[in-house]
Every structure is written in structure tokens, then in C-alpha cells.
Amino acid sequence: MKQFFKTLFIFLIGTQFSFSQVRVVKELDTDWKFQKNKNEQAFQINFDDSKWENVSVPHDWAIYGPFDKEVDKQTVAIVQNGEEVASEKTGRTGSLPHIGTAWYRNKFTLPQFEKGKKVILLFEGAMSEPQIYLNGKKVGEWAYGYSYFYFDVSDLIKEGENTLAVKVSNPAFASRWYPGAGLYRKVSLIVKNKESINQWGTFITTPFISREVAKVNVKTKSSGENVQLITTIYNAEGKEVATEKATEVFGNEFEQNLKVSNPIVWSPENPYLYTAKSQLFVGEALKDEVSTRFGIRDIKYEPNKGFSLNGEVRKFKGVCLHHDLGPLGTAVNKSALRRQLTILKDMGCNAIRSSHNMPSFEQLELCDEMGFMFLAESFDEWAKPKVENGYNRFFEEYAEKDVVNLVHATRNHPSIVMWSSGNEVPDQWGEEGVKRAKWLQDIFHREDPTRPVTVGMDQVKAVMESGFGALLDVPGLNYRVHLYEEANKKFPQGFILGSETASTVSSRGIYKFPVQQASMKQYDDFQSSSYDLEYCSWSNLPDDDFVLQDDKPWVIGEFVWTGFDYLGEPTPYDESWPSRSSYFGISDLAGLPKDRFYLYRSRWNTKDETLHILPHWNWKGREGETTPVFVYTNYDSAELFVNGKSMGIQKKNSSTPQNRYRLMWMDVTYEPGTLKVIAFDKEGKQVAEKEIRTAGKPYKIVLSPDKKIIKADGKDLSYVEVSVVDKNGILCPTATNQLKFRVKGNGTYRAACNGDATSLELFHLPTMKLFSGKLVVLIQSTNTAGNIELSVTGKGLKRGDLNLSSSN
């Protein structure tokens, strides 16, 4: 056997070039033609698309606007919000022009194409109801805009030029949030031999792990006769750690068990990844090769103990994320996703829930690399509708196919620790819903026996009585904190997950008086107070969930609604215009942290210091009025000073949930000057201090990029935070100046966002107003390396200039 692998190694080295040709993956990202119309002849090969728009894919046609309340105006009662009487709503899907039919066309030539090859056409998402045509003939169609799907087009592909046409249609009233529009995720062609590994045909699990050894089980489905499989495992440094040859095929599946000595386990703190290289042979001829990243890790869910990873009990400190990327819309961009996760990592977040749909491959890859556990969700709707043209139309025909594709495409990601088959589905009521819940859970179990299944349930009383909640692997409660105790007694699992929590609302940098807790509070400016004491009719404040997480060992964690603001669902302003995006985010639509970010950080980030003061201290006209001051910190107590005068020491206590997690001085009188806080540790020793000062008139523009060097790949982004300061460099927190942006060199202006849920300024135009003194500009690379210059100007302000660079 050793001699065989030695011979094989020499053979591989000698034929490296030909091996690289056994499988060609061609991303169809450029040279697309696009037009929004219903032209039913656009699938034809010789159709004239010369006057169509040139776009690259991923592409979201609707994000370019304009915002228009007529787009999603509807008269409806939002059942999820507890409404019984219908009223006019707008902004629910972002008020962007996503409704309608559009066509995409792409002409491509395959490199070194040989007859007899197997060709797969892969779509990672198409919004929505795509119909696919190749060389004038219909390949097939799909229904769900969030699903990954593929077709074997071997019989339709040809030598020379090929013409791909895709029709996508978004009906009205098909979503509860902004769904995006078009080919918003990657499209790829995969060319391989007939003797090959099936699409998503590799399934890697780690059924046994100890300090000394890990058992890695690899199941591989393939096609072809007289095939043999060699699987080699490499560690993160590229060193071979295990290899095995398999010649026995059961049906069309190989099964191998490989031994990895001294395994390094995957965790959020140490997201260590291995790679399995699967090579399919006929005799000594390599026919196919696939590399799969995976992690060695163990997950358990146990009664009265909860969730454990690698034998360590831990709780989910998670957030829910919709799929849009703010000013980029839904068009997938890995750089934008990485920035989101970097912000969440700093907050101490360790888990993501994809709400309420299949996640992108890029998001999962980053969660593997950066260390986030993942709750991968499938549907927001089953057979009973929430919206008129929702997934209910397709559930019976497509649900199983969509679940199978979700599982097969993503099951090797170590970040995924749980599946969700649905969110707040109306099927929670009645016997049919119980049967559907079991049917879906059984499909997940059949395709992946290693992970449990949950559903985000909001009808808690109903699911306690019907058995719906009892049959789930993991009972997920959306809000309803007052029912946690009762549910835990009735459910047999011995634990409960906060699958959706808080729904606290706030607008970055906006503060309202008097400061008090309020549900569904509305103001004339359509903003919500950043004192973090306002919530929705069905929800609660963050502190209420903190108490459950800390005091109840059977509560295994939470997923906060939401990590970032998103387009659509502008509760509590569903009936107000202009309001076109959410207020739920811990960070705003631009990714700028709200005050609430620091409340979660003070509890979740156990390594770094948090000391944050709110509100800002620019209150002209409020002199002498009561202006409460909150401090979010991971220290137990602190002393507050106004212009050097002590306001006393506050210490966290359990008198109320808010007093347990916040330091609050409720009777501070506003006077311009300096707010200073000194924090103390448990022994009463001074350990940190921070101050904020009243700013003067706006004077200068300041630019702060998240990255100064970006990749020259035409996709990478630098997010530049733009703020205005006074002559002393103090942030002007109420500035609303109109700014203009100009980019020169080897980069382009991509978009801007200020985080204001009521702004109707278009993201892609190079001008925007500041909101609460800040906004963000996105600079995108070109395919040419070099220098990039950004200049930002505003009337009466000293301009801001920034030099960036891109490299290959």
C-alpha cells in the first residue's frame, strides 16, 4: 500500500497540468445583458440585445431605485404584529422597484470543451421564479428565489459560442421584506468527465473525537463504472494528515473512515479548518477532483444541560440577519459580508441565523473561517400564506427539493450547528401543521442525521397544546419571554432556544424625551429613541432576554432581531411615509453601531473593555432640562461627572432588568461642556475612564476607511466612515450637511448610506446627507492595481481627502 501511494504521488507530480483540467469551474460574472421587460422572445439565440444594459452578476436591479411608496402600498393586517384590522401599509418591502419581469442574457465559450463531457449549470439564487434557456431551448425552471439549484446541460451545450438566457419574475405581495431582484448570487458552469463526483456529492462528518484521534467519515457519491476514490486530508497549513483509497462502491456511494491524529477542533475561538481532497480514478487515470473544507467538531443538545460544542457547554450569543447588504441591496459581495461579520465579532457575537431563507455560500465560508456558529433557515412560509404570492404557492411541489438542496449544498460547513425548517408559519395552528413540521424535520434528518431541527415559533400557546413544539428537536421561541417557564415545563426536550429575541427599535444618534419604556412609540420625525427603551407590541427589551440567558440554564441562547438594519419592515412606522427600512438593528443600515451595540458588547465580549456613554452632549435649547445619561460597560460600577461635578456612583443591581445591565443617571441636568465617566472594578478600583464633549460648529470632514488596501479584482470594497468635526476635532453629532463624493484612479464610487430609515436619497448617486453626523461611502476596486483617491466635500466645510490602493 505504501508503494502504491508513493507511485501515485510521483504520478500526480508528473501530470499536474492535465489534472487541473479534469474539472473546470467557470463563473459567469461578466458580459451579461439585462433589461426589465416581458419580451417572450428574449430566449432566442439571435435575439437582438445590443441596446440592453451591460451588467455584472451578482446583480440586483431594484436597489438603484427610486424609492416610491406606490411600489409596496397595501391594505393589510400584519398578523405577526398581532393586528386584527387592516390598514394601509407602505415600505414593507423597501419601496424599491423590485416587482416585475426581467431578462438576463450571456454569451460564453467554454475553454477546451470536448464532446462527451458532463456540464452542470449552477445557480446560487435567482429572485425569483427563474426560467432558464440555453441555446434557444428551455433547460428548466425553479420557484424559490432563495434556493440553490442546478441543471445538467450536457445535451444542450455546444462547441463555440453558447447563449444563456434567464427570465426572472417578482410578483407583487410575495415578500414581507425587501427580497431584491434578479441574479443576485453567482451563476457558474461546471465542466467535468462523465466519471465524476456528483454535484454536492461529498458528505463529511466527524463521529468520534478525542485529544489523540478523530474519526473522519467521508461519504462520496459519484457516477461512472470501475471507479476508485482516493481521499486525502490536509491540515490548515497544507500538510497531509490522512489518506485512504476506496474501491468498493455501494450503489453510487463510497464510504471512507480516515484517522486524524492529534486533531485541532473547530470553534468560534479557534476556527481551524481541514481540507479533504477527493480524487476519482479509472485505473490510473484521474477523472475528477474536488476539495472540501471542513472542521472537526462535536455538537450536542442535552436535556437540562443545553448545547455543548466540543464538550463545552455554551450559549448562543446570536443575531438574525436578512440577506440584503444595505446600499448594495441583495447582490452578494464577500467583502461586504466580511465587514458585517467583523463588526459582529467585535461585539462578541458567536452565532448567525439566516432569516428567513437559505444563506449564501459566501456567508457560510466566512463563518467557517471567522468562527461563527450558524442556524441555517429554509422558509418563512409553508402551505398557509402570510402574503398573497408567497412560498405557499410552491410548498407542496418544491419544499422537499429545496430542503434537499439546502442540506446537500451546505452540510460540510462546520459553522452550521442547526437547521430551521420555518419561521412563524401560520401552520403552527391545527393538525396539518404538526404533520408538516414532522414531514420537514424527517427530510432534514434523512439528508443529515448529525444536526437538529428547529422552527421559530411565535404562537407559543398553540404549539404547547397541539404537540407542534414537542416534536421538534429544538423548540425555538420567537419573543414571548413571559411564556418561557410554562413552555419549558410542557415541552419534553429539556431546553429552549430564543430563536428570535428583543426587536428593540432605535435610530442611531437620535434621543427622545422624556426617557421611558414604550411599546410601538411613534414621533413626528419617524425615528425611534436610542435610549434603547422602545420595542414592539409583540417584543421586549434586550435586558429581559439577558435575565433568561443568565438565570436559566435550560435557555440555550438567543438570536437577536436583528444584527443590522435591513430594507423593508419599518415597524413601528409601517403606516408612515417616508419610512423604508427597519429600526431593529444593533447597527444601522450603513453598518454604523447604534448605542445598543455597546449594550450587547458589554455582555457578550468578555475579552475587551466596553465603556460607552449616551446620549451625545449637544442639546442647544435644553439647558437646565433633565437629560438622563446611560453608560454601557462590562464594569460593575462607575461615577459620572458633568463639567467636573460628580453626579454620583451607580452600581449594577437586580432591582430591574435595566439596572442589572446598565448604569443609569436619570436626573442629570443638561449644561454644555464635558461628560466624563470613571469605571470601577469589583474591588472598587478605578480601571477606565471616558468623556464626551459638546461640539461647536461643523468645520472639517474626516475620513476613516476600514481597509486602506483592497484587492484589484473588481469586487473588493473599502468602507469609508465619513464624519464632520468642529475646529477641536470633536464629532458634531447633529450634523446633517449634504456631502458630495468623488473617486479617481483605480477604483470606483459604489454607494453611500447614512443609516436614516426615512431617507429617500439613492445609494448609487455620489451625494448624500449626513445622519447624526456620519455616513459611509463604499469604494470598489477595478481589475487594475494602483492608487485610489477619494475626496468628500460639503458647503462651508474643509474637504476630506483619502488615498487608498489596490493590489493583485
Short mmCIF file of N, CA and C in Angstrom, two decimals, residues 625-763:
data_model
loop_
_atom_site.label_atom_id
_atom_site.label_comp_id
_atom_site.label_asym_id
_atom_site.label_seq_id
_atom_site.Cartn_x
_atom_site.Cartn_y
_atom_site.Cartn_z
N GLU A 625 -32.67 71.36 31.52
CA GLU A 625 -33.68 70.31 31.50
C GLU A 625 -33.06 68.95 31.82
N THR A 626 -33.89 68.07 32.36
CA THR A 626 -33.44 66.73 32.73
C THR A 626 -33.08 65.95 31.47
N THR A 627 -31.85 65.45 31.45
CA THR A 627 -31.33 64.73 30.30
C THR A 627 -30.58 63.50 30.81
N PRO A 628 -31.27 62.36 30.97
CA PRO A 628 -30.65 61.17 31.55
C PRO A 628 -29.41 60.72 30.79
N VAL A 629 -28.47 60.15 31.53
CA VAL A 629 -27.23 59.63 30.95
C VAL A 629 -27.13 58.14 31.28
N PHE A 630 -26.91 57.34 30.25
CA PHE A 630 -26.70 55.90 30.42
C PHE A 630 -25.24 55.57 30.10
N VAL A 631 -24.72 54.56 30.77
CA VAL A 631 -23.38 54.03 30.47
C VAL A 631 -23.51 52.53 30.29
N TYR A 632 -23.04 52.05 29.13
CA TYR A 632 -22.98 50.61 28.85
C TYR A 632 -21.53 50.16 29.04
N THR A 633 -21.33 49.27 30.00
CA THR A 633 -19.96 48.87 30.32
C THR A 633 -19.94 47.46 30.89
N ASN A 634 -18.81 46.80 30.74
CA ASN A 634 -18.65 45.48 31.37
C ASN A 634 -18.12 45.60 32.80
N TYR A 635 -17.96 46.82 33.29
CA TYR A 635 -17.59 47.02 34.70
C TYR A 635 -18.86 47.14 35.55
N ASP A 636 -18.70 46.89 36.85
CA ASP A 636 -19.86 46.83 37.74
C ASP A 636 -20.39 48.18 38.17
N SER A 637 -19.54 49.19 38.21
CA SER A 637 -20.00 50.50 38.70
C SER A 637 -19.18 51.60 38.04
N ALA A 638 -19.70 52.82 38.14
CA ALA A 638 -19.00 53.96 37.56
C ALA A 638 -19.52 55.24 38.21
N GLU A 639 -18.70 56.29 38.13
CA GLU A 639 -19.07 57.61 38.62
C GLU A 639 -19.14 58.56 37.44
N LEU A 640 -20.20 59.36 37.39
CA LEU A 640 -20.41 60.29 36.29
C LEU A 640 -20.13 61.72 36.75
N PHE A 641 -19.49 62.50 35.86
CA PHE A 641 -19.19 63.90 36.14
C PHE A 641 -19.72 64.77 35.00
N VAL A 642 -20.36 65.88 35.35
CA VAL A 642 -20.75 66.90 34.39
C VAL A 642 -19.94 68.15 34.68
N ASN A 643 -19.05 68.49 33.74
CA ASN A 643 -18.16 69.64 33.92
C ASN A 643 -17.44 69.58 35.27
N GLY A 644 -16.98 68.38 35.61
CA GLY A 644 -16.19 68.18 36.82
C GLY A 644 -16.99 67.92 38.08
N LYS A 645 -18.30 68.09 38.04
CA LYS A 645 -19.14 67.88 39.21
C LYS A 645 -19.71 66.46 39.20
N SER A 646 -19.52 65.75 40.31
CA SER A 646 -19.96 64.37 40.39
C SER A 646 -21.48 64.28 40.42
N MET A 647 -22.00 63.34 39.62
CA MET A 647 -23.42 63.01 39.63
C MET A 647 -23.67 61.74 40.45
N GLY A 648 -22.61 61.29 41.14
CA GLY A 648 -22.74 60.12 41.99
C GLY A 648 -22.28 58.85 41.31
N ILE A 649 -22.17 57.80 42.10
CA ILE A 649 -21.76 56.48 41.63
C ILE A 649 -22.99 55.60 41.45
N GLN A 650 -23.08 54.96 40.31
CA GLN A 650 -24.13 53.98 40.06
C GLN A 650 -23.50 52.59 40.00
N LYS A 651 -24.19 51.62 40.56
CA LYS A 651 -23.71 50.24 40.59
C LYS A 651 -24.80 49.33 40.05
N LYS A 652 -24.43 48.36 39.23
CA LYS A 652 -25.41 47.43 38.69
C LYS A 652 -26.05 46.65 39.84
N ASN A 653 -27.38 46.47 39.73
CA ASN A 653 -28.11 45.72 40.74
C ASN A 653 -29.29 45.03 40.09
N SER A 654 -29.97 44.21 40.84
CA SER A 654 -31.04 43.38 40.27
C SER A 654 -32.43 43.93 40.53
N SER A 655 -32.54 45.21 40.84
CA SER A 655 -33.86 45.78 41.13
C SER A 655 -34.77 45.76 39.91
N THR A 656 -34.21 45.96 38.74
CA THR A 656 -34.93 45.82 37.47
C THR A 656 -33.96 45.22 36.46
N PRO A 657 -34.47 44.62 35.37
CA PRO A 657 -33.54 44.11 34.35
C PRO A 657 -32.61 45.19 33.82
N GLN A 658 -33.12 46.43 33.66
CA GLN A 658 -32.27 47.50 33.14
C GLN A 658 -31.17 47.87 34.14
N ASN A 659 -31.48 47.93 35.43
CA ASN A 659 -30.46 48.24 36.43
C ASN A 659 -29.41 47.14 36.53
N ARG A 660 -29.76 45.96 36.12
CA ARG A 660 -28.82 44.84 36.19
C ARG A 660 -27.75 44.93 35.10
N TYR A 661 -28.09 45.55 33.98
CA TYR A 661 -27.17 45.54 32.84
C TYR A 661 -26.74 46.93 32.36
N ARG A 662 -27.33 47.98 32.92
CA ARG A 662 -26.98 49.34 32.52
C ARG A 662 -26.71 50.17 33.76
N LEU A 663 -25.88 51.18 33.61
CA LEU A 663 -25.71 52.20 34.64
C LEU A 663 -26.47 53.43 34.16
N MET A 664 -27.39 53.94 35.00
CA MET A 664 -28.30 55.00 34.55
C MET A 664 -28.38 56.12 35.59
N TRP A 665 -28.11 57.33 35.14
CA TRP A 665 -28.29 58.53 35.94
C TRP A 665 -29.50 59.26 35.36
N MET A 666 -30.65 59.14 36.00
CA MET A 666 -31.91 59.58 35.41
C MET A 666 -32.21 61.06 35.62
N ASP A 667 -31.49 61.72 36.55
CA ASP A 667 -31.86 63.10 36.89
C ASP A 667 -30.77 64.11 36.56
N VAL A 668 -29.94 63.81 35.56
CA VAL A 668 -28.88 64.74 35.15
C VAL A 668 -29.51 65.95 34.46
N THR A 669 -29.03 67.13 34.80
CA THR A 669 -29.49 68.36 34.17
C THR A 669 -28.49 68.77 33.08
N TYR A 670 -29.00 69.05 31.89
CA TYR A 670 -28.10 69.37 30.79
C TYR A 670 -27.48 70.74 30.95
N GLU A 671 -26.18 70.79 30.77
CA GLU A 671 -25.45 72.03 30.57
C GLU A 671 -24.29 71.71 29.63
N PRO A 672 -24.00 72.56 28.65
CA PRO A 672 -22.93 72.27 27.69
C PRO A 672 -21.60 72.07 28.40
N GLY A 673 -20.75 71.28 27.78
CA GLY A 673 -19.43 71.06 28.37
C GLY A 673 -18.97 69.63 28.20
N THR A 674 -18.58 68.99 29.31
CA THR A 674 -17.96 67.68 29.26
C THR A 674 -18.68 66.69 30.17
N LEU A 675 -19.01 65.56 29.59
CA LEU A 675 -19.48 64.40 30.36
C LEU A 675 -18.30 63.46 30.53
N LYS A 676 -18.04 63.05 31.75
CA LYS A 676 -16.94 62.13 31.99
C LYS A 676 -17.42 61.00 32.89
N VAL A 677 -16.99 59.79 32.57
CA VAL A 677 -17.33 58.64 33.39
C VAL A 677 -16.05 57.90 33.78
N ILE A 678 -15.98 57.53 35.04
CA ILE A 678 -14.87 56.74 35.57
C ILE A 678 -15.44 55.41 36.04
N ALA A 679 -14.92 54.30 35.51
CA ALA A 679 -15.43 52.97 35.83
C ALA A 679 -14.58 52.32 36.90
N PHE A 680 -15.23 51.47 37.70
CA PHE A 680 -14.57 50.76 38.79
C PHE A 680 -14.74 49.26 38.62
N ASP A 681 -13.74 48.51 39.05
CA ASP A 681 -13.88 47.05 39.04
C ASP A 681 -14.61 46.58 40.29
N LYS A 682 -14.69 45.28 40.50
CA LYS A 682 -15.47 44.73 41.60
C LYS A 682 -14.89 45.11 42.96
N GLU A 683 -13.61 45.44 42.98
CA GLU A 683 -12.97 45.85 44.24
C GLU A 683 -13.04 47.35 44.45
N GLY A 684 -13.71 48.05 43.53
CA GLY A 684 -13.85 49.50 43.67
C GLY A 684 -12.66 50.28 43.17
N LYS A 685 -11.76 49.65 42.45
CA LYS A 685 -10.57 50.32 41.92
C LYS A 685 -10.90 50.97 40.57
N GLN A 686 -10.41 52.22 40.36
CA GLN A 686 -10.60 52.90 39.08
C GLN A 686 -9.83 52.16 38.00
N VAL A 687 -10.53 51.78 36.92
CA VAL A 687 -9.89 50.97 35.88
C VAL A 687 -10.01 51.58 34.48
N ALA A 688 -10.94 52.52 34.29
CA ALA A 688 -11.10 53.09 32.95
C ALA A 688 -11.87 54.39 33.05
N GLU A 689 -11.68 55.26 32.06
CA GLU A 689 -12.47 56.48 32.01
C GLU A 689 -12.70 56.89 30.56
N LYS A 690 -13.77 57.65 30.37
CA LYS A 690 -14.11 58.12 29.03
C LYS A 690 -14.88 59.42 29.17
N GLU A 691 -14.78 60.27 28.14
CA GLU A 691 -15.54 61.51 28.17
C GLU A 691 -16.04 61.88 26.78
N ILE A 692 -17.14 62.60 26.75
CA ILE A 692 -17.63 63.19 25.51
C ILE A 692 -17.87 64.67 25.78
N ARG A 693 -17.72 65.47 24.72
CA ARG A 693 -17.82 66.93 24.90
C ARG A 693 -18.81 67.54 23.91
N THR A 694 -19.33 68.67 24.30
CA THR A 694 -20.22 69.43 23.42
C THR A 694 -19.40 69.97 22.24
N ALA A 695 -19.90 69.72 21.03
CA ALA A 695 -19.18 70.16 19.83
C ALA A 695 -19.62 71.57 19.43
N GLY A 696 -18.70 72.26 18.75
CA GLY A 696 -19.02 73.56 18.15
C GLY A 696 -19.58 73.38 16.76
N LYS A 697 -19.46 74.39 15.92
CA LYS A 697 -20.00 74.34 14.57
C LYS A 697 -19.21 73.36 13.70
N PRO A 698 -19.89 72.68 12.77
CA PRO A 698 -19.18 71.79 11.84
C PRO A 698 -18.09 72.55 11.09
N TYR A 699 -16.91 71.92 11.02
CA TYR A 699 -15.75 72.60 10.43
C TYR A 699 -15.05 71.75 9.37
N LYS A 700 -14.85 70.48 9.64
CA LYS A 700 -13.98 69.67 8.77
C LYS A 700 -14.57 68.28 8.57
N ILE A 701 -14.34 67.72 7.39
CA ILE A 701 -14.75 66.36 7.06
C ILE A 701 -13.60 65.40 7.37
N VAL A 702 -13.90 64.32 8.08
CA VAL A 702 -12.90 63.32 8.46
C VAL A 702 -13.27 61.99 7.80
N LEU A 703 -12.28 61.33 7.21
CA LEU A 703 -12.49 60.06 6.51
C LEU A 703 -11.71 58.95 7.19
N SER A 704 -12.40 57.84 7.48
CA SER A 704 -11.77 56.71 8.17
C SER A 704 -12.16 55.41 7.49
N PRO A 705 -11.24 54.78 6.72
CA PRO A 705 -11.58 53.54 5.99
C PRO A 705 -11.42 52.30 6.87
N ASP A 706 -12.21 51.28 6.57
CA ASP A 706 -11.98 50.01 7.27
C ASP A 706 -10.79 49.27 6.68
N LYS A 707 -10.46 49.56 5.40
CA LYS A 707 -9.28 48.98 4.75
C LYS A 707 -8.64 50.04 3.86
N LYS A 708 -7.33 50.17 3.94
CA LYS A 708 -6.62 51.09 3.06
C LYS A 708 -6.11 50.42 1.80
N ILE A 709 -6.00 49.10 1.85
CA ILE A 709 -5.54 48.34 0.68
C ILE A 709 -6.62 47.30 0.35
N ILE A 710 -7.09 47.29 -0.89
CA ILE A 710 -8.09 46.33 -1.31
C ILE A 710 -7.58 45.56 -2.52
N LYS A 711 -8.23 44.45 -2.81
CA LYS A 711 -7.81 43.60 -3.92
C LYS A 711 -8.29 44.19 -5.25
N ALA A 712 -7.43 44.12 -6.24
CA ALA A 712 -7.77 44.64 -7.58
C ALA A 712 -8.50 43.56 -8.37
N ASP A 713 -9.68 43.17 -7.86
CA ASP A 713 -10.46 42.12 -8.51
C ASP A 713 -11.80 42.62 -9.03
N GLY A 714 -12.02 43.93 -8.95
CA GLY A 714 -13.27 44.50 -9.42
C GLY A 714 -14.45 44.26 -8.49
N LYS A 715 -14.20 43.67 -7.31
CA LYS A 715 -15.28 43.33 -6.39
C LYS A 715 -15.03 43.82 -4.96
N ASP A 716 -13.77 43.91 -4.57
CA ASP A 716 -13.44 44.24 -3.19
C ASP A 716 -13.86 45.67 -2.86
N LEU A 717 -14.16 45.90 -1.59
CA LEU A 717 -14.69 47.18 -1.15
C LEU A 717 -13.89 47.72 0.02
N SER A 718 -13.80 49.04 0.08
CA SER A 718 -13.36 49.73 1.28
C SER A 718 -14.54 50.57 1.76
N TYR A 719 -14.92 50.36 3.02
CA TYR A 719 -15.98 51.14 3.63
C TYR A 719 -15.34 52.33 4.35
N VAL A 720 -15.65 53.52 3.89
CA VAL A 720 -15.04 54.73 4.45
C VAL A 720 -16.08 55.45 5.31
N GLU A 721 -15.81 55.51 6.61
CA GLU A 721 -16.70 56.25 7.51
C GLU A 721 -16.42 57.74 7.36
N VAL A 722 -17.46 58.50 7.07
CA VAL A 722 -17.35 59.94 6.85
C VAL A 722 -18.04 60.64 8.02
N SER A 723 -17.32 61.54 8.68
CA SER A 723 -17.92 62.29 9.79
C SER A 723 -17.48 63.74 9.71
N VAL A 724 -18.18 64.57 10.45
CA VAL A 724 -17.85 66.00 10.49
C VAL A 724 -17.50 66.37 11.93
N VAL A 725 -16.40 67.11 12.09
CA VAL A 725 -15.94 67.52 13.42
C VAL A 725 -15.84 69.05 13.46
N ASP A 726 -15.75 69.58 14.69
CA ASP A 726 -15.56 71.02 14.85
C ASP A 726 -14.07 71.35 14.79
N LYS A 727 -13.70 72.59 15.07
CA LYS A 727 -12.29 73.01 14.98
C LYS A 727 -11.39 72.28 15.96
N ASN A 728 -11.98 71.73 17.02
CA ASN A 728 -11.20 70.99 18.01
C ASN A 728 -11.21 69.49 17.78
N GLY A 729 -11.77 69.06 16.66
CA GLY A 729 -11.79 67.64 16.33
C GLY A 729 -12.89 66.86 17.02
N ILE A 730 -13.87 67.55 17.61
CA ILE A 730 -14.98 66.88 18.30
C ILE A 730 -16.08 66.58 17.29
N LEU A 731 -16.57 65.36 17.31
CA LEU A 731 -17.64 64.97 16.41
C LEU A 731 -18.86 65.86 16.60
N CYS A 732 -19.45 66.27 15.49
CA CYS A 732 -20.68 67.06 15.52
C CYS A 732 -21.86 66.10 15.36
N PRO A 733 -22.48 65.65 16.46
CA PRO A 733 -23.43 64.54 16.40
C PRO A 733 -24.78 64.86 15.81
N THR A 734 -25.05 66.15 15.56
CA THR A 734 -26.33 66.52 14.96
C THR A 734 -26.19 67.04 13.54
N ALA A 735 -24.99 66.96 12.98
CA ALA A 735 -24.74 67.50 11.65
C ALA A 735 -25.53 66.73 10.59
N THR A 736 -26.10 67.48 9.65
CA THR A 736 -26.87 66.87 8.55
C THR A 736 -26.44 67.45 7.20
N ASN A 737 -25.20 67.88 7.09
CA ASN A 737 -24.70 68.52 5.87
C ASN A 737 -24.86 67.61 4.65
N GLN A 738 -25.15 68.21 3.51
CA GLN A 738 -25.17 67.49 2.24
C GLN A 738 -23.73 67.38 1.75
N LEU A 739 -23.26 66.17 1.47
CA LEU A 739 -21.89 65.95 1.03
C LEU A 739 -21.86 65.40 -0.39
N LYS A 740 -20.73 65.63 -1.06
CA LYS A 740 -20.53 65.09 -2.40
C LYS A 740 -19.24 64.27 -2.41
N PHE A 741 -19.24 63.20 -3.24
CA PHE A 741 -18.11 62.26 -3.26
C PHE A 741 -17.54 62.18 -4.67
N ARG A 742 -16.22 62.10 -4.71
CA ARG A 742 -15.55 61.94 -6.00
C ARG A 742 -14.41 60.94 -5.84
N VAL A 743 -14.34 59.99 -6.79
CA VAL A 743 -13.31 58.95 -6.74
C VAL A 743 -12.51 59.00 -8.03
N LYS A 744 -11.18 58.98 -7.91
CA LYS A 744 -10.28 58.96 -9.08
C LYS A 744 -9.31 57.80 -8.94
N GLY A 745 -8.72 57.42 -10.05
CA GLY A 745 -7.72 56.36 -10.03
C GLY A 745 -8.31 55.00 -10.30
N ASN A 746 -7.73 53.99 -9.69
CA ASN A 746 -8.09 52.60 -9.98
C ASN A 746 -9.16 52.08 -9.01
N GLY A 747 -10.19 52.87 -8.86
CA GLY A 747 -11.33 52.50 -8.04
C GLY A 747 -12.55 53.25 -8.51
N THR A 748 -13.72 52.84 -8.04
CA THR A 748 -14.96 53.49 -8.44
C THR A 748 -15.81 53.77 -7.20
N TYR A 749 -16.64 54.80 -7.31
CA TYR A 749 -17.64 55.04 -6.28
C TYR A 749 -18.74 54.00 -6.44
N ARG A 750 -19.02 53.25 -5.36
CA ARG A 750 -20.02 52.19 -5.46
C ARG A 750 -21.36 52.60 -4.86
N ALA A 751 -21.33 53.18 -3.65
CA ALA A 751 -22.58 53.55 -2.99
C ALA A 751 -22.27 54.35 -1.74
N ALA A 752 -23.33 54.91 -1.15
CA ALA A 752 -23.23 55.57 0.15
C ALA A 752 -24.48 55.26 0.95
N CYS A 753 -24.37 55.34 2.27
CA CYS A 753 -25.51 55.09 3.14
C CYS A 753 -25.31 55.85 4.44
N ASN A 754 -26.38 56.48 4.94
CA ASN A 754 -26.27 57.23 6.18
C ASN A 754 -27.03 56.60 7.35
N GLY A 755 -27.75 55.51 7.10
CA GLY A 755 -28.44 54.81 8.17
C GLY A 755 -29.78 55.40 8.56
N ASP A 756 -30.25 56.41 7.84
CA ASP A 756 -31.52 57.05 8.14
C ASP A 756 -32.64 56.27 7.46
N ALA A 757 -33.53 55.69 8.26
CA ALA A 757 -34.60 54.86 7.71
C ALA A 757 -35.62 55.66 6.91
N THR A 758 -35.59 56.97 7.00
CA THR A 758 -36.55 57.81 6.29
C THR A 758 -35.94 58.49 5.06
N SER A 759 -34.67 58.26 4.80
CA SER A 759 -34.01 58.94 3.68
C SER A 759 -34.44 58.33 2.35
N LEU A 760 -34.75 59.18 1.39
CA LEU A 760 -35.10 58.72 0.04
C LEU A 760 -33.98 59.00 -0.96
N GLU A 761 -32.80 59.39 -0.46
CA GLU A 761 -31.66 59.59 -1.35
C GLU A 761 -31.20 58.24 -1.89
N LEU A 762 -30.83 58.20 -3.15
CA LEU A 762 -30.43 56.96 -3.79
C LEU A 762 -28.99 56.62 -3.44
N PHE A 763 -28.77 55.35 -3.14
CA PHE A 763 -27.46 54.92 -2.66
C PHE A 763 -26.36 55.10 -3.70
#
